[in-house]
Amino acid sequence: MPQLKPIEAAGLANAAYLVKNMELSLINPTELKLPPNFVVGSRVSGVSGLGPGTLSGFGFVASGSSELTRREVILAIRGTDGAADALTDALIGPGVPGPSGTAVHAGFNRTWKTLQEQIERRLPAQGLSGVTVHCVGHSLGGALATLAADYLSTRGAQVKLYTFGCPRVGMIDFAQGLTARAGAGNLFRVYHPADPVAMVPLFPFTHVPKGETGYALACGPTERIRPGAHKMVDSYMQLIGDKSYAALAANGAQTLSDRQIEAWLRQVKEGGWIQNYGARAMEMVGIALDWVLRKILEGVLIGLQPYLAAGVSLLDTLAYVLYVGAKLVKEAAWYVEAIMMAILKLVGRTVRTGVSLTLDFIRWVLDTMMQDVLAMARTVTRVL
């Protein structure tokens, strides 16, 4: 079977929430939005060995029921009741070894370990060679689906990952590893540019697939960041409609050259306008911040991992790297000043040129932006 269509995957991600308050046996099968030739229930053993049924508190597993789909499995996962609390770690927790040993978000990994125990009980002793597992999830469920795909890809399965409004799950080595094992063409990240959940955590956490911008919902140039953009039915499913992945890809962030990013930073520094909490403005701030950090890390030949491994918070580490870079890397000082000005304009603060780039100031600016975005992200994930 080829990949799930965007609306098919979205329907499955939404259906995973049905098992939150209801036994799977009591749910009308049509409500699960299964593709043709897939079934869920204890009566099906599943040729793959990844048996169908309920993943307690997380979602459900469906297996192929025909010759065409007999080596196919669907794993639909939702975010758990306490999942919003995991976002608290977005500025604090360092990366920890995930399913494949690469660095992932500590809060998501804690929840994953509970889910992993259930998945392991369903795995055949001979492994998953020749089996395709479609991992699907929205919000924090997307984060868990990403970790499930990482885990299953190390067990021999061909994974296809579909996420909607998913936060950044792992660091660069995680994204590189999963992209290499699964293939970039099998990783479908759908997001709304105004969705605050998809904006966290900060660099060096990154989205999968590595090097790709993802599939975006339509978002006007003046649309603001808002919790409502994260809703599965009212936002994602409504805006996806019958669109293809190719149509969604056209809405995504542009791949910008160094010269274009530098020109945007110069425009900001010279007084250019940035919309207060604008979705596209936040997108540009993220692109530019990522670019500046990479320039600094390459220029001073330092890495983030030693600081994170020593227990230094992600926010403190990023502030320190920007502070050191502004002092040691040629031209980095004005890059950092421009980024600080862009962030302050984004969050509606007064901006002045020639500001002193102290460590405390840089940390305060980063913290101001991310606390506001995190507050919106936590608000919407608590009511899923």
CSV table of C-alpha atoms in Angstrom, one decimal:
chain,number,residue,atom,x,y,z
A,1,MET,CA,0.0,0.0,0.0
A,2,PRO,CA,1.3,3.5,-0.8
A,3,GLN,CA,1.4,6.2,1.8
A,4,LEU,CA,-1.8,7.4,3.5
A,5,LYS,CA,-3.4,10.4,1.9
A,6,PRO,CA,-3.2,13.6,4.1
A,7,ILE,CA,-6.9,13.4,5.0
A,8,GLU,CA,-6.7,9.6,5.7
A,9,ALA,CA,-3.8,10.1,8.1
A,10,ALA,CA,-5.5,13.1,9.7
A,11,GLY,CA,-8.7,11.0,10.3
A,12,LEU,CA,-6.7,8.3,12.0
A,13,ALA,CA,-4.8,10.8,14.2
A,14,ASN,CA,-8.2,12.3,15.3
A,15,ALA,CA,-9.7,8.8,15.9
A,16,ALA,CA,-7.0,8.0,18.3
A,17,TYR,CA,-8.7,10.4,20.8
A,18,LEU,CA,-11.8,8.2,20.8
A,19,VAL,CA,-10.2,5.6,23.0
A,20,LYS,CA,-9.5,8.2,25.7
A,21,ASN,CA,-12.9,7.7,27.4
A,22,MET,CA,-14.3,4.6,25.6
A,23,GLU,CA,-13.4,1.0,25.2
A,24,LEU,CA,-12.4,0.1,21.6
A,25,SER,CA,-15.0,-2.6,21.4
A,26,LEU,CA,-17.8,0.0,22.0
A,27,ILE,CA,-16.6,2.3,19.2
A,28,ASN,CA,-18.3,2.0,15.8
A,29,PRO,CA,-15.5,0.8,13.4
A,30,THR,CA,-16.5,3.5,10.9
A,31,GLU,CA,-15.5,6.2,13.4
A,32,LEU,CA,-11.9,4.9,13.4
A,33,LYS,CA,-11.5,6.1,9.8
A,34,LEU,CA,-9.6,3.0,8.8
A,35,PRO,CA,-8.5,2.7,5.1
A,36,PRO,CA,-10.0,-0.2,3.1
A,37,ASN,CA,-8.7,-3.7,4.1
A,38,PHE,CA,-7.7,-2.8,7.7
A,39,VAL,CA,-9.4,-4.0,10.8
A,40,VAL,CA,-8.9,-3.5,14.6
A,41,GLY,CA,-10.0,-5.9,17.3
A,42,SER,CA,-8.9,-8.9,19.2
A,43,ARG,CA,-10.3,-11.3,16.7
A,44,VAL,CA,-7.5,-10.5,14.3
A,45,SER,CA,-4.1,-12.0,15.0
A,46,GLY,CA,-2.2,-9.9,12.5
A,47,VAL,CA,0.2,-11.5,10.1
A,48,SER,CA,2.9,-9.0,11.1
A,49,GLY,CA,2.8,-10.0,14.8
A,50,LEU,CA,2.1,-6.4,15.9
A,51,GLY,CA,-1.4,-7.4,17.1
A,52,PRO,CA,-4.3,-5.1,16.7
A,53,GLY,CA,-6.2,-3.7,19.6
A,54,THR,CA,-6.1,-0.8,22.2
A,55,LEU,CA,-2.8,0.7,23.4
A,56,SER,CA,-4.0,1.5,26.9
A,57,GLY,CA,-4.3,5.3,27.2
A,58,PHE,CA,-2.5,5.9,23.9
A,59,GLY,CA,-4.6,4.9,20.9
A,60,PHE,CA,-5.0,1.7,18.8
A,61,VAL,CA,-3.3,-0.7,16.4
A,62,ALA,CA,-5.0,-1.9,13.2
A,63,SER,CA,-3.7,-4.6,10.9
A,64,GLY,CA,-4.2,-5.4,7.2
A,65,SER,CA,-7.0,-7.9,6.5
A,66,SER,CA,-6.4,-8.7,2.8
A,67,GLU,CA,-3.6,-10.1,0.7
A,68,LEU,CA,-2.8,-6.5,-0.4
A,69,THR,CA,-2.4,-5.2,3.2
A,70,ARG,CA,-1.4,-8.3,5.2
A,71,ARG,CA,2.1,-6.9,5.8
A,72,GLU,CA,0.8,-3.5,6.8
A,73,VAL,CA,0.1,-2.1,10.3
A,74,ILE,CA,-1.4,1.2,11.5
A,75,LEU,CA,-0.3,2.6,14.8
A,76,ALA,CA,-2.5,5.6,15.8
A,77,ILE,CA,-1.4,7.5,18.9
A,78,ARG,CA,-2.8,10.3,20.9
A,79,GLY,CA,-1.2,12.6,23.5
A,80,THR,CA,-1.9,11.5,27.1
A,81,ASP,CA,-3.6,13.6,29.8
A,82,GLY,CA,-0.4,14.8,31.3
A,83,ALA,CA,1.4,15.3,28.0
A,84,ALA,CA,1.1,19.1,28.2
A,85,ASP,CA,3.3,19.0,31.2
A,86,ALA,CA,6.1,17.6,29.1
A,87,LEU,CA,6.3,20.9,27.3
A,88,THR,CA,7.5,22.4,30.6
A,89,ASP,CA,10.9,20.8,29.8
A,90,ALA,CA,11.1,22.7,26.5
A,91,LEU,CA,13.4,25.3,28.0
A,92,ILE,CA,14.9,23.2,30.8
A,93,GLY,CA,15.5,19.5,30.0
A,94,PRO,CA,18.5,18.5,27.9
A,95,GLY,CA,18.3,15.7,25.4
A,96,VAL,CA,18.4,12.1,26.6
A,97,PRO,CA,19.1,8.9,24.6
A,98,GLY,CA,16.0,7.9,22.8
A,99,PRO,CA,14.9,4.6,21.2
A,100,SER,CA,17.8,4.5,18.8
A,101,GLY,CA,20.3,6.0,21.2
A,102,THR,CA,20.2,9.5,19.7
A,103,ALA,CA,19.3,12.6,21.7
A,104,VAL,CA,15.5,13.3,22.2
A,105,HIS,CA,13.4,15.5,24.4
A,106,ALA,CA,13.4,14.2,28.0
A,107,GLY,CA,9.7,14.8,28.6
A,108,PHE,CA,8.5,13.0,25.5
A,109,ASN,CA,10.9,10.1,26.2
A,110,ARG,CA,9.5,9.6,29.7
A,111,THR,CA,6.0,9.1,28.2
A,112,TRP,CA,7.4,7.0,25.3
A,113,LYS,CA,8.9,4.4,27.7
A,114,THR,CA,5.4,3.6,29.0
A,115,LEU,CA,4.1,3.1,25.4
A,116,GLN,CA,7.2,1.2,24.4
A,117,GLU,CA,6.4,-1.6,26.9
A,118,GLN,CA,3.0,-2.1,25.3
A,119,ILE,CA,4.5,-2.2,21.8
A,120,GLU,CA,7.2,-4.6,22.7
A,121,ARG,CA,4.6,-7.1,23.9
A,122,ARG,CA,3.1,-7.1,20.5
A,123,LEU,CA,6.3,-7.6,18.5
A,124,PRO,CA,7.0,-11.0,16.9
A,125,ALA,CA,10.2,-12.8,18.1
A,126,GLN,CA,11.5,-12.9,14.5
A,127,GLY,CA,11.4,-9.1,14.1
A,128,LEU,CA,9.5,-6.9,11.7
A,129,SER,CA,11.4,-7.5,8.5
A,130,GLY,CA,9.1,-6.9,5.5
A,131,VAL,CA,6.4,-5.2,7.6
A,132,THR,CA,5.3,-1.6,7.0
A,133,VAL,CA,4.1,0.3,10.0
A,134,HIS,CA,2.2,3.5,9.5
A,135,CYS,CA,2.8,5.6,12.7
A,136,VAL,CA,0.2,8.4,13.0
A,137,GLY,CA,-0.3,11.1,15.7
A,138,HIS,CA,-1.4,14.7,16.4
A,139,SER,CA,0.2,17.0,18.9
A,140,LEU,CA,2.0,15.2,21.6
A,141,GLY,CA,0.7,12.0,20.0
A,142,GLY,CA,2.8,13.0,17.0
A,143,ALA,CA,5.8,13.2,19.2
A,144,LEU,CA,5.1,9.7,20.5
A,145,ALA,CA,4.5,8.4,16.9
A,146,THR,CA,7.9,9.9,16.0
A,147,LEU,CA,9.6,8.0,18.8
A,148,ALA,CA,7.7,4.8,17.8
A,149,ALA,CA,8.9,5.2,14.2
A,150,ASP,CA,12.4,5.6,15.5
A,151,TYR,CA,12.1,2.5,17.6
A,152,LEU,CA,10.4,0.3,15.0
A,153,SER,CA,12.9,1.3,12.3
A,154,THR,CA,15.7,-0.2,14.4
A,155,ARG,CA,13.7,-3.4,14.7
A,156,GLY,CA,13.6,-4.0,10.9
A,157,ALA,CA,10.2,-2.4,10.0
A,158,GLN,CA,9.7,-0.1,7.1
A,159,VAL,CA,8.1,2.9,8.8
A,160,LYS,CA,5.9,5.7,7.4
A,161,LEU,CA,5.4,8.6,9.8
A,162,TYR,CA,2.5,11.0,9.6
A,163,THR,CA,2.3,13.8,12.2
A,164,PHE,CA,0.1,16.9,12.7
A,165,GLY,CA,1.1,19.8,14.8
A,166,CYS,CA,4.0,17.9,16.2
A,167,PRO,CA,6.6,19.5,18.4
A,168,ARG,CA,10.3,19.0,17.7
A,169,VAL,CA,11.2,15.6,19.2
A,170,GLY,CA,14.9,15.1,18.9
A,171,MET,CA,18.2,16.8,18.2
A,172,ILE,CA,20.1,16.9,14.9
A,173,ASP,CA,21.6,13.4,15.3
A,174,PHE,CA,18.1,11.9,16.0
A,175,ALA,CA,16.6,13.6,12.9
A,176,GLN,CA,19.5,12.5,10.7
A,177,GLY,CA,19.3,8.9,12.0
A,178,LEU,CA,15.5,8.5,11.5
A,179,THR,CA,15.6,10.2,8.1
A,180,ALA,CA,18.4,7.8,7.0
A,181,ARG,CA,16.6,4.7,8.1
A,182,ALA,CA,13.1,5.5,7.1
A,183,GLY,CA,13.8,7.7,4.0
A,184,ALA,CA,12.7,11.4,3.8
A,185,GLY,CA,9.9,10.4,1.4
A,186,ASN,CA,8.3,8.3,4.1
A,187,LEU,CA,8.1,11.1,6.8
A,188,PHE,CA,5.1,13.4,6.5
A,189,ARG,CA,5.1,16.3,8.9
A,190,VAL,CA,2.0,18.5,8.5
A,191,TYR,CA,1.9,21.7,10.4
A,192,HIS,CA,0.1,25.0,10.6
A,193,PRO,CA,2.5,28.0,10.6
A,194,ALA,CA,0.4,29.6,13.4
A,195,ASP,CA,0.4,26.5,15.6
A,196,PRO,CA,2.5,27.2,18.7
A,197,VAL,CA,3.0,23.5,19.5
A,198,ALA,CA,5.0,23.0,16.3
A,199,MET,CA,7.4,25.8,17.3
A,200,VAL,CA,8.9,24.1,20.4
A,201,PRO,CA,11.4,23.2,21.7
A,202,LEU,CA,14.1,25.5,20.3
A,203,PHE,CA,17.3,24.6,18.4
A,204,PRO,CA,19.2,22.2,18.6
A,205,PHE,CA,15.9,20.2,18.6
A,206,THR,CA,14.8,19.9,15.0
A,207,HIS,CA,11.9,18.5,13.0
A,208,VAL,CA,12.0,15.4,10.9
A,209,PRO,CA,12.8,14.7,8.1
A,210,LYS,CA,16.2,16.3,8.3
A,211,GLY,CA,16.6,19.1,5.8
A,212,GLU,CA,13.0,19.3,4.8
A,213,THR,CA,10.5,22.0,5.6
A,214,GLY,CA,7.4,19.8,5.9
A,215,TYR,CA,3.8,20.2,4.6
A,216,ALA,CA,2.0,23.3,5.7
A,217,LEU,CA,-1.6,24.4,6.0
A,218,ALA,CA,-2.6,27.6,4.3
A,219,CYS,CA,-1.6,30.6,6.4
A,220,GLY,CA,-2.0,34.3,5.4
A,221,PRO,CA,0.9,36.7,5.6
A,222,THR,CA,-0.7,38.6,8.6
A,223,GLU,CA,-2.0,35.6,10.5
A,224,ARG,CA,-0.9,35.5,14.2
A,225,ILE,CA,0.3,32.7,16.3
A,226,ARG,CA,-2.8,31.3,18.1
A,227,PRO,CA,-3.8,28.2,20.1
A,228,GLY,CA,-6.7,27.5,17.8
A,229,ALA,CA,-4.4,26.7,14.9
A,230,HIS,CA,-3.5,23.5,16.8
A,231,LYS,CA,-7.0,22.0,16.9
A,232,MET,CA,-7.3,18.8,14.9
A,233,VAL,CA,-10.8,19.0,13.5
A,234,ASP,CA,-11.3,22.8,13.3
A,235,SER,CA,-7.9,23.6,11.9
A,236,TYR,CA,-6.0,20.6,10.5
A,237,MET,CA,-8.8,18.5,9.1
A,238,GLN,CA,-10.7,21.4,7.8
A,239,LEU,CA,-7.8,23.0,6.0
A,240,ILE,CA,-6.4,19.7,4.7
A,241,GLY,CA,-9.7,18.8,2.9
A,242,ASP,CA,-8.8,16.8,-0.2
A,243,LYS,CA,-5.4,18.4,-0.7
A,244,SER,CA,-2.4,16.3,-1.7
A,245,TYR,CA,1.0,16.4,-0.1
A,246,ALA,CA,2.3,18.3,-3.1
A,247,ALA,CA,-0.3,21.0,-2.6
A,248,LEU,CA,0.5,21.3,1.1
A,249,ALA,CA,4.2,21.5,0.4
A,250,ALA,CA,3.6,24.7,-1.6
A,251,ASN,CA,2.5,26.4,1.6
A,252,GLY,CA,5.7,25.6,3.6
A,253,ALA,CA,8.6,27.8,4.6
A,254,GLN,CA,10.9,28.8,1.8
A,255,THR,CA,14.4,27.4,1.7
A,256,LEU,CA,16.5,30.6,2.0
A,257,SER,CA,20.0,31.2,1.0
A,258,ASP,CA,22.6,32.8,3.4
A,259,ARG,CA,22.3,36.0,1.5
A,260,GLN,CA,18.5,36.1,1.9
A,261,ILE,CA,18.7,35.5,5.6
A,262,GLU,CA,21.4,38.1,6.1
A,263,ALA,CA,19.3,40.6,4.1
A,264,TRP,CA,16.3,40.0,6.3
A,265,LEU,CA,18.4,40.5,9.4
A,266,ARG,CA,19.8,43.7,8.0
A,267,GLN,CA,16.3,44.9,7.2
A,268,VAL,CA,15.2,44.2,10.8
A,269,LYS,CA,18.3,46.0,12.2
A,270,GLU,CA,17.5,49.1,10.1
A,271,GLY,CA,14.0,49.4,11.5
A,272,GLY,CA,12.0,47.0,9.3
A,273,TRP,CA,8.5,46.1,10.6
A,274,ILE,CA,7.7,42.7,12.2
A,275,GLN,CA,4.2,41.8,13.0
A,276,ASN,CA,3.4,41.3,16.7
A,277,TYR,CA,3.2,37.5,17.1
A,278,GLY,CA,2.9,37.0,13.4
A,279,ALA,CA,3.1,33.4,12.3
A,280,ARG,CA,5.3,34.1,9.3
A,281,ALA,CA,7.5,36.5,11.4
A,282,MET,CA,8.0,33.7,14.0
A,283,GLU,CA,8.9,31.4,11.1
A,284,MET,CA,11.6,33.8,9.9
A,285,VAL,CA,12.9,34.4,13.5
A,286,GLY,CA,13.3,30.6,13.8
A,287,ILE,CA,15.1,30.3,10.5
A,288,ALA,CA,17.4,33.2,11.3
A,289,LEU,CA,18.1,32.0,14.8
A,290,ASP,CA,19.0,28.5,13.6
A,291,TRP,CA,21.3,30.0,10.9
A,292,VAL,CA,23.1,32.4,13.4
A,293,LEU,CA,23.6,29.6,15.9
A,294,ARG,CA,25.1,27.3,13.2
A,295,LYS,CA,27.4,30.1,12.1
A,296,ILE,CA,28.6,30.6,15.6
A,297,LEU,CA,29.1,26.9,16.4
A,298,GLU,CA,31.1,26.5,13.2
A,299,GLY,CA,33.1,29.7,13.8
A,300,VAL,CA,34.2,29.0,17.4
A,301,LEU,CA,34.3,25.2,17.0
A,302,ILE,CA,32.2,24.5,20.1
A,303,GLY,CA,29.3,22.1,20.5
A,304,LEU,CA,26.1,22.3,22.6
A,305,GLN,CA,26.2,18.8,23.9
A,306,PRO,CA,28.9,19.2,26.6
A,307,TYR,CA,26.9,22.0,28.2
A,308,LEU,CA,23.6,20.1,28.0
A,309,ALA,CA,25.3,16.9,29.3
A,310,ALA,CA,26.6,18.9,32.3
A,311,GLY,CA,23.0,19.8,33.2
A,312,VAL,CA,23.0,23.4,31.9
A,313,SER,CA,19.5,24.3,30.7
A,314,LEU,CA,18.7,24.5,27.0
A,315,LEU,CA,17.8,28.2,27.4
A,316,ASP,CA,21.1,29.0,29.3
A,317,THR,CA,23.1,27.1,26.7
A,318,LEU,CA,21.6,28.9,23.8
A,319,ALA,CA,22.1,32.3,25.5
A,320,TYR,CA,25.7,31.5,26.2
A,321,VAL,CA,26.5,30.4,22.7
A,322,LEU,CA,25.0,33.6,21.3
A,323,TYR,CA,26.9,35.7,23.8
A,324,VAL,CA,30.2,34.0,23.1
A,325,GLY,CA,29.6,34.1,19.4
A,326,ALA,CA,28.9,37.9,19.4
A,327,LYS,CA,32.3,38.4,21.0
A,328,LEU,CA,34.4,35.9,19.0
A,329,VAL,CA,32.9,35.3,15.6
A,330,LYS,CA,33.4,37.9,12.8
A,331,GLU,CA,30.1,39.8,12.1
A,332,ALA,CA,28.2,37.6,14.6
A,333,ALA,CA,27.6,40.6,16.9
A,334,TRP,CA,25.3,42.4,14.5
A,335,TYR,CA,23.6,39.1,13.6
A,336,VAL,CA,22.9,38.5,17.3
A,337,GLU,CA,21.7,42.1,17.8
A,338,ALA,CA,19.4,41.8,14.8
A,339,ILE,CA,17.9,38.6,16.1
A,340,MET,CA,17.3,40.2,19.5
A,341,MET,CA,15.6,43.1,17.8
A,342,ALA,CA,13.5,40.8,15.7
A,343,ILE,CA,12.3,38.8,18.8
A,344,LEU,CA,11.5,42.0,20.8
A,345,LYS,CA,9.5,43.3,17.9
A,346,LEU,CA,7.7,39.9,17.6
A,347,VAL,CA,6.6,40.0,21.2
A,348,GLY,CA,5.7,43.7,21.1
A,349,ARG,CA,8.5,45.1,23.2
A,350,THR,CA,10.2,48.4,22.7
A,351,VAL,CA,13.3,48.1,20.6
A,352,ARG,CA,16.4,50.3,20.4
A,353,THR,CA,19.6,50.0,18.5
A,354,GLY,CA,23.0,49.7,20.0
A,355,VAL,CA,21.8,47.5,22.9
A,356,SER,CA,24.5,45.9,25.1
A,357,LEU,CA,24.6,42.2,24.3
A,358,THR,CA,25.1,40.9,27.8
A,359,LEU,CA,24.4,37.3,28.7
A,360,ASP,CA,21.5,38.3,30.9
A,361,PHE,CA,19.9,40.4,28.2
A,362,ILE,CA,20.2,37.7,25.6
A,363,ARG,CA,18.7,35.1,28.0
A,364,TRP,CA,15.9,37.4,28.9
A,365,VAL,CA,14.9,38.0,25.3
A,366,LEU,CA,14.9,34.3,24.4
A,367,ASP,CA,13.0,33.5,27.6
A,368,THR,CA,10.4,36.2,26.9
A,369,MET,CA,9.6,34.8,23.5
A,370,MET,CA,9.5,31.2,24.4
A,371,GLN,CA,7.5,31.6,27.6
A,372,ASP,CA,4.8,33.3,25.6
A,373,VAL,CA,4.8,30.6,22.9
A,374,LEU,CA,4.9,27.8,25.5
A,375,ALA,CA,2.0,29.3,27.4
A,376,MET,CA,-0.1,29.1,24.2
A,377,ALA,CA,1.1,25.6,23.5
A,378,ARG,CA,0.4,24.3,27.0
A,379,THR,CA,-3.1,25.9,27.0
A,380,VAL,CA,-4.2,24.0,23.9
A,381,THR,CA,-2.6,20.7,24.7
A,382,ARG,CA,-4.3,20.5,28.1
A,383,VAL,CA,-7.7,20.3,26.6
A,384,LEU,CA,-7.0,17.7,23.9
